[in-house]
Coordinates of C-alpha atoms in Angstrom, one line a residue:
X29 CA 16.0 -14.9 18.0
X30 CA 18.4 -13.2 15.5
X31 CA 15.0 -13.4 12.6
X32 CA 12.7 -12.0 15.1
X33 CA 15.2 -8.8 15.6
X34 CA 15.4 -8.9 11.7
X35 CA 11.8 -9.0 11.2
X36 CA 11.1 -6.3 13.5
X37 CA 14.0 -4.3 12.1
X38 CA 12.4 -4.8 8.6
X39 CA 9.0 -3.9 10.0
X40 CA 10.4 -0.5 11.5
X41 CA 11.8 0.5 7.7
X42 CA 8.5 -0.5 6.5
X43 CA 7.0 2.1 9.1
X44 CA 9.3 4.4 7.9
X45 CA 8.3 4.1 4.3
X46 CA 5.6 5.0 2.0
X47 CA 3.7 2.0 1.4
X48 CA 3.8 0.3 -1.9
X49 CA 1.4 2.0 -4.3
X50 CA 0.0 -1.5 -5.2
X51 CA -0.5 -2.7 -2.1
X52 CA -2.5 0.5 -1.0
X53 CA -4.7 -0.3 -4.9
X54 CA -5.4 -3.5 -3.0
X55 CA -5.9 -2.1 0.5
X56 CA -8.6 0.7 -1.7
X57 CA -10.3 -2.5 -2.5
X58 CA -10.0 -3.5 0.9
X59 CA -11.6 -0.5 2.3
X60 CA -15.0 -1.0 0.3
X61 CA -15.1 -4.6 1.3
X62 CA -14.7 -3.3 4.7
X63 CA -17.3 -1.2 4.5
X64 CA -19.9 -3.3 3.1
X65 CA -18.9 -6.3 5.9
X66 CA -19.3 -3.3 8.3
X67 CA -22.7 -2.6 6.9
X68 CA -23.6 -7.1 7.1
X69 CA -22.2 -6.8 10.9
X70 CA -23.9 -3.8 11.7
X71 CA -27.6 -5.1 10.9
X72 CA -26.0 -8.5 12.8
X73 CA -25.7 -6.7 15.5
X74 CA -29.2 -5.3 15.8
X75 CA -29.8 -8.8 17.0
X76 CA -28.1 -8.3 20.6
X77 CA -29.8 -5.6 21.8
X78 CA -33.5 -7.4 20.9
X79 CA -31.8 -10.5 22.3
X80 CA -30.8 -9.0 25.3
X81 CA -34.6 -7.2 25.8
X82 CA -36.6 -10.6 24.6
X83 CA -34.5 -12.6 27.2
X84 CA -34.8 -10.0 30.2
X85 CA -31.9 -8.3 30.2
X86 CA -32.1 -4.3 31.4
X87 CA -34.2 -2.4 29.0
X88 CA -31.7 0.2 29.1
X89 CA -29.2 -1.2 28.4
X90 CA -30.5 -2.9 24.7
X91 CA -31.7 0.8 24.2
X92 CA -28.4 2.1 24.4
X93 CA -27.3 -0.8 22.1
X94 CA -29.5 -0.4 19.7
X95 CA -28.6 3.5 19.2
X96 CA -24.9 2.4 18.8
X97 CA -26.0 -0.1 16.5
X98 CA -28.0 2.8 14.1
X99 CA -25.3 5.1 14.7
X100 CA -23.0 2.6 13.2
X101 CA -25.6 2.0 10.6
X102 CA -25.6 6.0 9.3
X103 CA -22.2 6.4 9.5
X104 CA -20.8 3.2 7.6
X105 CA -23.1 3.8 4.7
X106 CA -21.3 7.1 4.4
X107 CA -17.9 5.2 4.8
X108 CA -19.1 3.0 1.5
X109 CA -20.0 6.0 -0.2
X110 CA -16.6 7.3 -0.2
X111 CA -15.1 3.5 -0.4
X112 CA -16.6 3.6 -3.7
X113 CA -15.9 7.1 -5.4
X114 CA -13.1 7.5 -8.2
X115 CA -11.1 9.5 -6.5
X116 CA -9.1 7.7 -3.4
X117 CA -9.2 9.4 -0.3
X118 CA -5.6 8.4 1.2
X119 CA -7.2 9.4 5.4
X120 CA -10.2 7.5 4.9
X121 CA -8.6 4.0 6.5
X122 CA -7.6 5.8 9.4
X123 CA -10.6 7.7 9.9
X124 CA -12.9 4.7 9.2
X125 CA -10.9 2.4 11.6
X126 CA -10.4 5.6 14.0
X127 CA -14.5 5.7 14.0
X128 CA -14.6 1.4 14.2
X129 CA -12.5 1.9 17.8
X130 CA -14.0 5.0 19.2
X131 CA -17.2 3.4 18.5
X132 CA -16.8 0.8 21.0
X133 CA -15.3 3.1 24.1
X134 CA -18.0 5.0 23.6
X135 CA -20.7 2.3 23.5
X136 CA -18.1 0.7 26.8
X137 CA -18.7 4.7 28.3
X138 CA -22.4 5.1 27.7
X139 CA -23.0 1.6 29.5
X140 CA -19.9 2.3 32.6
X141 CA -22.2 5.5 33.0
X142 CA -25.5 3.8 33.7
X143 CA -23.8 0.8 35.7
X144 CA -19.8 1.0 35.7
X145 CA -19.9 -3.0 36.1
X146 CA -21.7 -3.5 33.0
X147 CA -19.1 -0.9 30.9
X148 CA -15.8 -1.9 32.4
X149 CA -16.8 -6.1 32.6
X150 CA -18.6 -7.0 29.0
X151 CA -17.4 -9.2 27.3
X152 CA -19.8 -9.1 24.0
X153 CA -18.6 -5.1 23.3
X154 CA -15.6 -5.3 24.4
X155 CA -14.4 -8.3 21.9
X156 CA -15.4 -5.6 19.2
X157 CA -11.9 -4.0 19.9
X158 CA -9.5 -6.9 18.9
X159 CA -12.5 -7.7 15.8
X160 CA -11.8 -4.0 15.0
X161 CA -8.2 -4.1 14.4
X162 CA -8.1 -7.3 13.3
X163 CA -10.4 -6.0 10.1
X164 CA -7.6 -3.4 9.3
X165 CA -5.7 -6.3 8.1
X166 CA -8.1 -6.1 5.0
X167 CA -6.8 -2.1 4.1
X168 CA -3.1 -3.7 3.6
X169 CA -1.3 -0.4 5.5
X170 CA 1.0 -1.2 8.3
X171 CA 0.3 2.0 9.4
X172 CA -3.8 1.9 9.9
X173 CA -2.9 -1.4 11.8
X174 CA -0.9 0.4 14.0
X175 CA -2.7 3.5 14.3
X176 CA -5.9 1.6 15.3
X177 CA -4.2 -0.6 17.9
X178 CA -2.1 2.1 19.8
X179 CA -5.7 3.9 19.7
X180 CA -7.6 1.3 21.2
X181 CA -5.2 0.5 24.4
X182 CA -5.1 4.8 24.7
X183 CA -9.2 4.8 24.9
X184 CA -9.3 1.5 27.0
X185 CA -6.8 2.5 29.6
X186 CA -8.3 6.1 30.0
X187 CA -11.9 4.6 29.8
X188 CA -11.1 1.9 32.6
X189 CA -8.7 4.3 34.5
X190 CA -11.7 6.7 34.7
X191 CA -14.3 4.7 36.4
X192 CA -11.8 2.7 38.9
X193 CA -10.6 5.7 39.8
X194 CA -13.7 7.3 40.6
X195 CA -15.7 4.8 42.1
X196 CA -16.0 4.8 45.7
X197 CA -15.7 1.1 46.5
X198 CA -15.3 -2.0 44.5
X199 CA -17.4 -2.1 40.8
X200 CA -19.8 -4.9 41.6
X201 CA -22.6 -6.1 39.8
X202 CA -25.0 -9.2 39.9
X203 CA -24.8 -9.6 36.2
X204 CA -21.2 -9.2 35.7
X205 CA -19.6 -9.5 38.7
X206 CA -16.6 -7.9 40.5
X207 CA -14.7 -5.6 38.2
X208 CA -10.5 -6.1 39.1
X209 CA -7.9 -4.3 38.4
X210 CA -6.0 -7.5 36.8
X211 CA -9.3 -8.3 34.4
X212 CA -8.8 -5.2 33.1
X213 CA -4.7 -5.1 32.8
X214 CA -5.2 -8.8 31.0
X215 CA -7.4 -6.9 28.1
X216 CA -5.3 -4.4 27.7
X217 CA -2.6 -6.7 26.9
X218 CA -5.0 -9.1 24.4
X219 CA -5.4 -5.9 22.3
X220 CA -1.8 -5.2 22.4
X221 CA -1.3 -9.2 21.1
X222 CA -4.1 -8.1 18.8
X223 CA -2.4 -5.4 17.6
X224 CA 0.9 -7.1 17.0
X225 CA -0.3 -10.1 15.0
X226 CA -2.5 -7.9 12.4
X227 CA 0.9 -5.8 12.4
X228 CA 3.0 -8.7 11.1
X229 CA -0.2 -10.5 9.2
X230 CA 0.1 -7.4 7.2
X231 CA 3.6 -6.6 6.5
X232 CA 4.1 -10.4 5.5
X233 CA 1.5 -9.7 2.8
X234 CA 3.6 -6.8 2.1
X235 CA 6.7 -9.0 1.8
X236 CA 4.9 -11.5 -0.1
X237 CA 3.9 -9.1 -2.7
X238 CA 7.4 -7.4 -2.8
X239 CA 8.6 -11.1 -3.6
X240 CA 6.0 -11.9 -6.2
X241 CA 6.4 -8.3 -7.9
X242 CA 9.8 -7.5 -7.7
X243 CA 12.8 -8.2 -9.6
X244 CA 15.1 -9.7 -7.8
X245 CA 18.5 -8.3 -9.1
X246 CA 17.5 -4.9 -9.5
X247 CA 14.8 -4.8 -6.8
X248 CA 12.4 -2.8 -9.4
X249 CA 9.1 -4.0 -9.9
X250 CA 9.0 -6.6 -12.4
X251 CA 5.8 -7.3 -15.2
X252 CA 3.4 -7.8 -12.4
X253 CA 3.1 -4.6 -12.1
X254 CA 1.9 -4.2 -15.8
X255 CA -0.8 -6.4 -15.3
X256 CA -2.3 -5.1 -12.2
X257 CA -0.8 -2.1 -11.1
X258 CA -0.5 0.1 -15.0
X259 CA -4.1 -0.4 -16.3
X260 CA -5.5 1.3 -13.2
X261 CA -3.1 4.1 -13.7
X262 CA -4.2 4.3 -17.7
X263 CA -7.7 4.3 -16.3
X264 CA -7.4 6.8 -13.9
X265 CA -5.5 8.9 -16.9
X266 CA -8.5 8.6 -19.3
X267 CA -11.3 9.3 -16.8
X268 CA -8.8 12.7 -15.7
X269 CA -8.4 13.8 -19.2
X270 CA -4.8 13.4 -18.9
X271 CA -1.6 12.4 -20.9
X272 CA 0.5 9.6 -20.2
X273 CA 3.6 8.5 -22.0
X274 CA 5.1 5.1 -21.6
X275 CA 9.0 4.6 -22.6
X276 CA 10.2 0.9 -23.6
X277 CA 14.2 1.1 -23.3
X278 CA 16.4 -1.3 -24.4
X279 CA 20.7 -1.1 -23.2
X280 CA 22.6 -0.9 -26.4
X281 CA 25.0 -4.1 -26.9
X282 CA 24.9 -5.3 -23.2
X283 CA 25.0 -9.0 -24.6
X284 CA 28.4 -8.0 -25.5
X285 CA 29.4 -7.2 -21.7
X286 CA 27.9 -11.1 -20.9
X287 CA 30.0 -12.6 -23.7
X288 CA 33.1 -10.5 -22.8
X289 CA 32.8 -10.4 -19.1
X290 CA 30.7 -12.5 -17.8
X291 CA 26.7 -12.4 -16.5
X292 CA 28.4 -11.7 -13.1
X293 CA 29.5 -8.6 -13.9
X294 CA 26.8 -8.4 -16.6
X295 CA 24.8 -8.4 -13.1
X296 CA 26.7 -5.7 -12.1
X297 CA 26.1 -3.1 -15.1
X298 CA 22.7 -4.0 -15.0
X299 CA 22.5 -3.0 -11.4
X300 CA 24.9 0.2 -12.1
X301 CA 22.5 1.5 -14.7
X302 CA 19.5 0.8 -13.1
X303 CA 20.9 2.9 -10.3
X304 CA 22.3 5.4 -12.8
X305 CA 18.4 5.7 -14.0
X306 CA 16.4 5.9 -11.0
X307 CA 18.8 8.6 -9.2
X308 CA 17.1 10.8 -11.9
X309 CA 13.6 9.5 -12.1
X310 CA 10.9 10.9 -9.7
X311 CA 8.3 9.1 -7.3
X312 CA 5.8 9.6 -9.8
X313 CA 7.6 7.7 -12.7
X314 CA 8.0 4.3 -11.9
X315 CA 10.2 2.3 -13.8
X316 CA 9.3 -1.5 -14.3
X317 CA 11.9 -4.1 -15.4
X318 CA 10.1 -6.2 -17.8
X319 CA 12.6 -9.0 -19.2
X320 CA 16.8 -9.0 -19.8
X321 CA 17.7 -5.4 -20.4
X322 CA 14.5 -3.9 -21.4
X323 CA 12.5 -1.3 -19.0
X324 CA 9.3 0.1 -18.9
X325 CA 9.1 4.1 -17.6
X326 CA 6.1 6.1 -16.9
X327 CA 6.1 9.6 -17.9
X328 CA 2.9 12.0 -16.6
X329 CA 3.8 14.0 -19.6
X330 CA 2.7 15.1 -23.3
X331 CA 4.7 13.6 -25.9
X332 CA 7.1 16.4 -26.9
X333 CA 8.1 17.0 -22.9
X334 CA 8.3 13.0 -22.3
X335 CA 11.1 12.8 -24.9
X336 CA 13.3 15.6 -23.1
X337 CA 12.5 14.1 -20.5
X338 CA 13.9 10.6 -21.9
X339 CA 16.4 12.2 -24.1
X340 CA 17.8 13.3 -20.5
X341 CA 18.2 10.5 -19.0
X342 CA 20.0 8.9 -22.0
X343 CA 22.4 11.4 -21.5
X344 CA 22.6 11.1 -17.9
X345 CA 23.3 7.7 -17.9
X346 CA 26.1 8.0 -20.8
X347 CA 28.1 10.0 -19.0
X348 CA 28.1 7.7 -16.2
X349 CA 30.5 4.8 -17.0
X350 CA 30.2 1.3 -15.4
X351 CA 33.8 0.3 -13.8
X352 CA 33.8 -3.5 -13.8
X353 CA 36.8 -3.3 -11.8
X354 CA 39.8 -1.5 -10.7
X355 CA 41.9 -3.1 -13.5
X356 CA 39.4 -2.9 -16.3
X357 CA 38.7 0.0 -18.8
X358 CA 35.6 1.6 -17.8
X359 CA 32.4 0.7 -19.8
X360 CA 29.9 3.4 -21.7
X361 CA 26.7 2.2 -21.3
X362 CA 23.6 3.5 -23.6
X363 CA 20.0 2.9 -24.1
X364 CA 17.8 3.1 -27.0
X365 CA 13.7 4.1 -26.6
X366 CA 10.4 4.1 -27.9
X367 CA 7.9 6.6 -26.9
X368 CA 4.2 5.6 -27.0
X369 CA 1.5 7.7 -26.0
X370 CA -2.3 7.6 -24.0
X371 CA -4.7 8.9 -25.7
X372 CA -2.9 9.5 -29.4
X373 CA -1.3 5.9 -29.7
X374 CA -3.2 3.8 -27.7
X375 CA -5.4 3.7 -24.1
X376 CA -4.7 0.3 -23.1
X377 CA -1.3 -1.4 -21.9
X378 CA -0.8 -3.7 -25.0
X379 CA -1.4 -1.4 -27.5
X380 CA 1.1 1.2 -25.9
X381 CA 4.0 -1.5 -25.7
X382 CA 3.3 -2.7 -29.0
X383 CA 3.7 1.0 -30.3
X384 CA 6.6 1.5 -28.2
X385 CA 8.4 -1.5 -29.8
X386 CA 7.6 -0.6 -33.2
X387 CA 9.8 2.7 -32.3
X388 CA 12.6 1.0 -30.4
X389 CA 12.9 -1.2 -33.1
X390 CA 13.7 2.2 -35.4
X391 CA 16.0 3.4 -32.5
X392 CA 18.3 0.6 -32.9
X393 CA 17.8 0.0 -36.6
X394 CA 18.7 4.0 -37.1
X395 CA 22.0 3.2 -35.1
X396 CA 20.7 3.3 -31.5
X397 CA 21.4 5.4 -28.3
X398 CA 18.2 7.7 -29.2
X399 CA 14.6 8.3 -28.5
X400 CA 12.0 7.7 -31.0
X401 CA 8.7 9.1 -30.2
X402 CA 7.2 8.9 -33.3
X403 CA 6.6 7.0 -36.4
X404 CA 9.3 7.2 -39.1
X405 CA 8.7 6.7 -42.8

């Protein structure tokens, strides 16, 4: 009981939280799968209503089918179209899976209108709810999941609660037989169970990612995310035109706190400059722990304004002292950096790090605690 209350604690900060911006890369990729399978189940479906017609059922009712069907047709071709642009529009998994839910009440309305019976008591429309937010699973958001659920029970339960309440005696028809007010309190709750387990299938992907790309003594994202996550953002830099500088930092003589101290309380500074670092660093500069005491930052800046930029936080985090512990002399701690540059130095990943050593290499051969952001003869 106690890891169910921690999972759904967990699962409320997540809510709370701006997704992981790899995660949402993946769930971008998620989206255009989405919409192709959308496309594949849409001409699938243009199978029911000719099923229905060829094997007598009511020609109005495949005629209404078959519109929801084309509808579904236009409108998820336009959904691929922007799936697959450049530029990633951040609404379009809600809207998307908004349209995938509303889709189906208003199929469910159009047929409830012609025979209340028929809308309120299929089954084959109907099952396109929990098939709906189960697929939300693929955009790797908590929040679309979510969104899409508490949507679909809103739209069922005023869609159901409309045509009970209005009918003037009980819903009954030959073909689907007695509509009850228990059938339809029993589907409400299989899309709330629907909801729930896409909620937790995707925030254990989330988990399993934070696990697999995270560092797990300084909870920064580890080299993971210079592999996937960094070449996209190089990529998206080139195609914009823009300048991107990456830092590699190394802390100045921190083998001598290990020696001295201990990797416990090497741990600790670690952990204490981290900190120190990230207190200054904005949402859009993402620092990545890549091995020992060497980090990887991310500047959205020209060269000259990425080493102020560095050159500050070098500051900052010398006059921040780590305190082992109340009976021990308080510790300087210092970095030295290399600067390296997209487009002037390199455009790819390794050729910026390999530039970026070269100059961290002349920060700490020139006596450390400095920036280098360019090439010293």
């Amino acid at each position: 009981m106690s890891t169910l209350r921690e999972t759904f604690r967990d699962l409320s900060n997540a809510l709370r939280e701006r997704p992981d911006e790899l995660m949402l890369e993946v769930g971008a990729g998620g989206e255009i799968l989405l919409a192709r399978l959308r496309l594949l189940l849409a001409l699938l479906l243009l199978l029911l209503p000719a099923i229905n017609y060829g094997t007598g059922g009511d020609p109005r009712e495949s005629a209404i089918g078959l519109v929801g069907v084309v509808l579904v047709l236009i409108v998820s071709s336009v959904w691929l179209v922007l799936s697959q642009q450049r530029q990633r529009h951040r609404w379009l998994p809600f809207v998307s899976a908004a349209f995938d839910v509303s889709l189906v009440t208003l199929v469910l309305t159009v047929l409830a209108a012609h025979s209340p019976a028929t809308g309120l008591n299929s089954v084959v429309v109907w099952c396109l709810y929990p098939l709906a937010i189960l697929t939300t699973a693929l955009r790797n958001d908590v929040r679309v999941s979510l969104m899409v659920g508490a949507l679909a029970l809103l739209e069922y339960a005023a869609f159901s609660a409309w045509f009970m309440a209005t009918a003037d005696g009980p819903i009954v028809s030959v073909e689907y037989g007695t509509v009850s007010l228990s059938t339809q309190l029993q589907r409400l709750l299989l899309i709330a169970m629907a909801t729930l387990v896409t909620v937790v299938i995707v925030f254990r992907m989330h988990r399993l990612v934070q696990l697999s790309g995270t560092d797990g003594l300084t909870g920064l994202p580890n080299r993971s995310y210079l592999t996937h996550r960094v070449p996209k953002i190089l990529a998206d830099a080139r195609a914009e035109g823009e300048t991107l500088c990456l830092a590699l930092i190394d802390l100045d003589h921190f083998k001598r706190i290990n020696d001295e101290l201990g990797h416990q309380v090497g741990d600790a500074a670690l952990r204490h400059a981290v900190k120190s670092l990230r207190l200054e660093l904005g949402r859009d500069e993402p620092m990545v722990r890549t091995g020992g005491e060497e980090f990887v930052i991310l500047l959205r800046l020209p060269l000259g304004a990425a080493w102020e930029r560095m050159d500050t936080l070098r500051r900052r985090l010398e006059t921040r002292p780590f305190l082992p512990d109340d009976e021990s002399e308080p510790r300087q701690l210092t970095f030295s950096a290399g600067l390296a540059c997209l487009p002037q130095d390199a455009i790819d990943v390794s050729g910026l790090l390999r530039t970026a050593d070269q100059r961290l290499r002349t920060a700490k051969r020139t006596g450390r605690n400095r920036v280098i952001a360019r090439d010293q003869h």
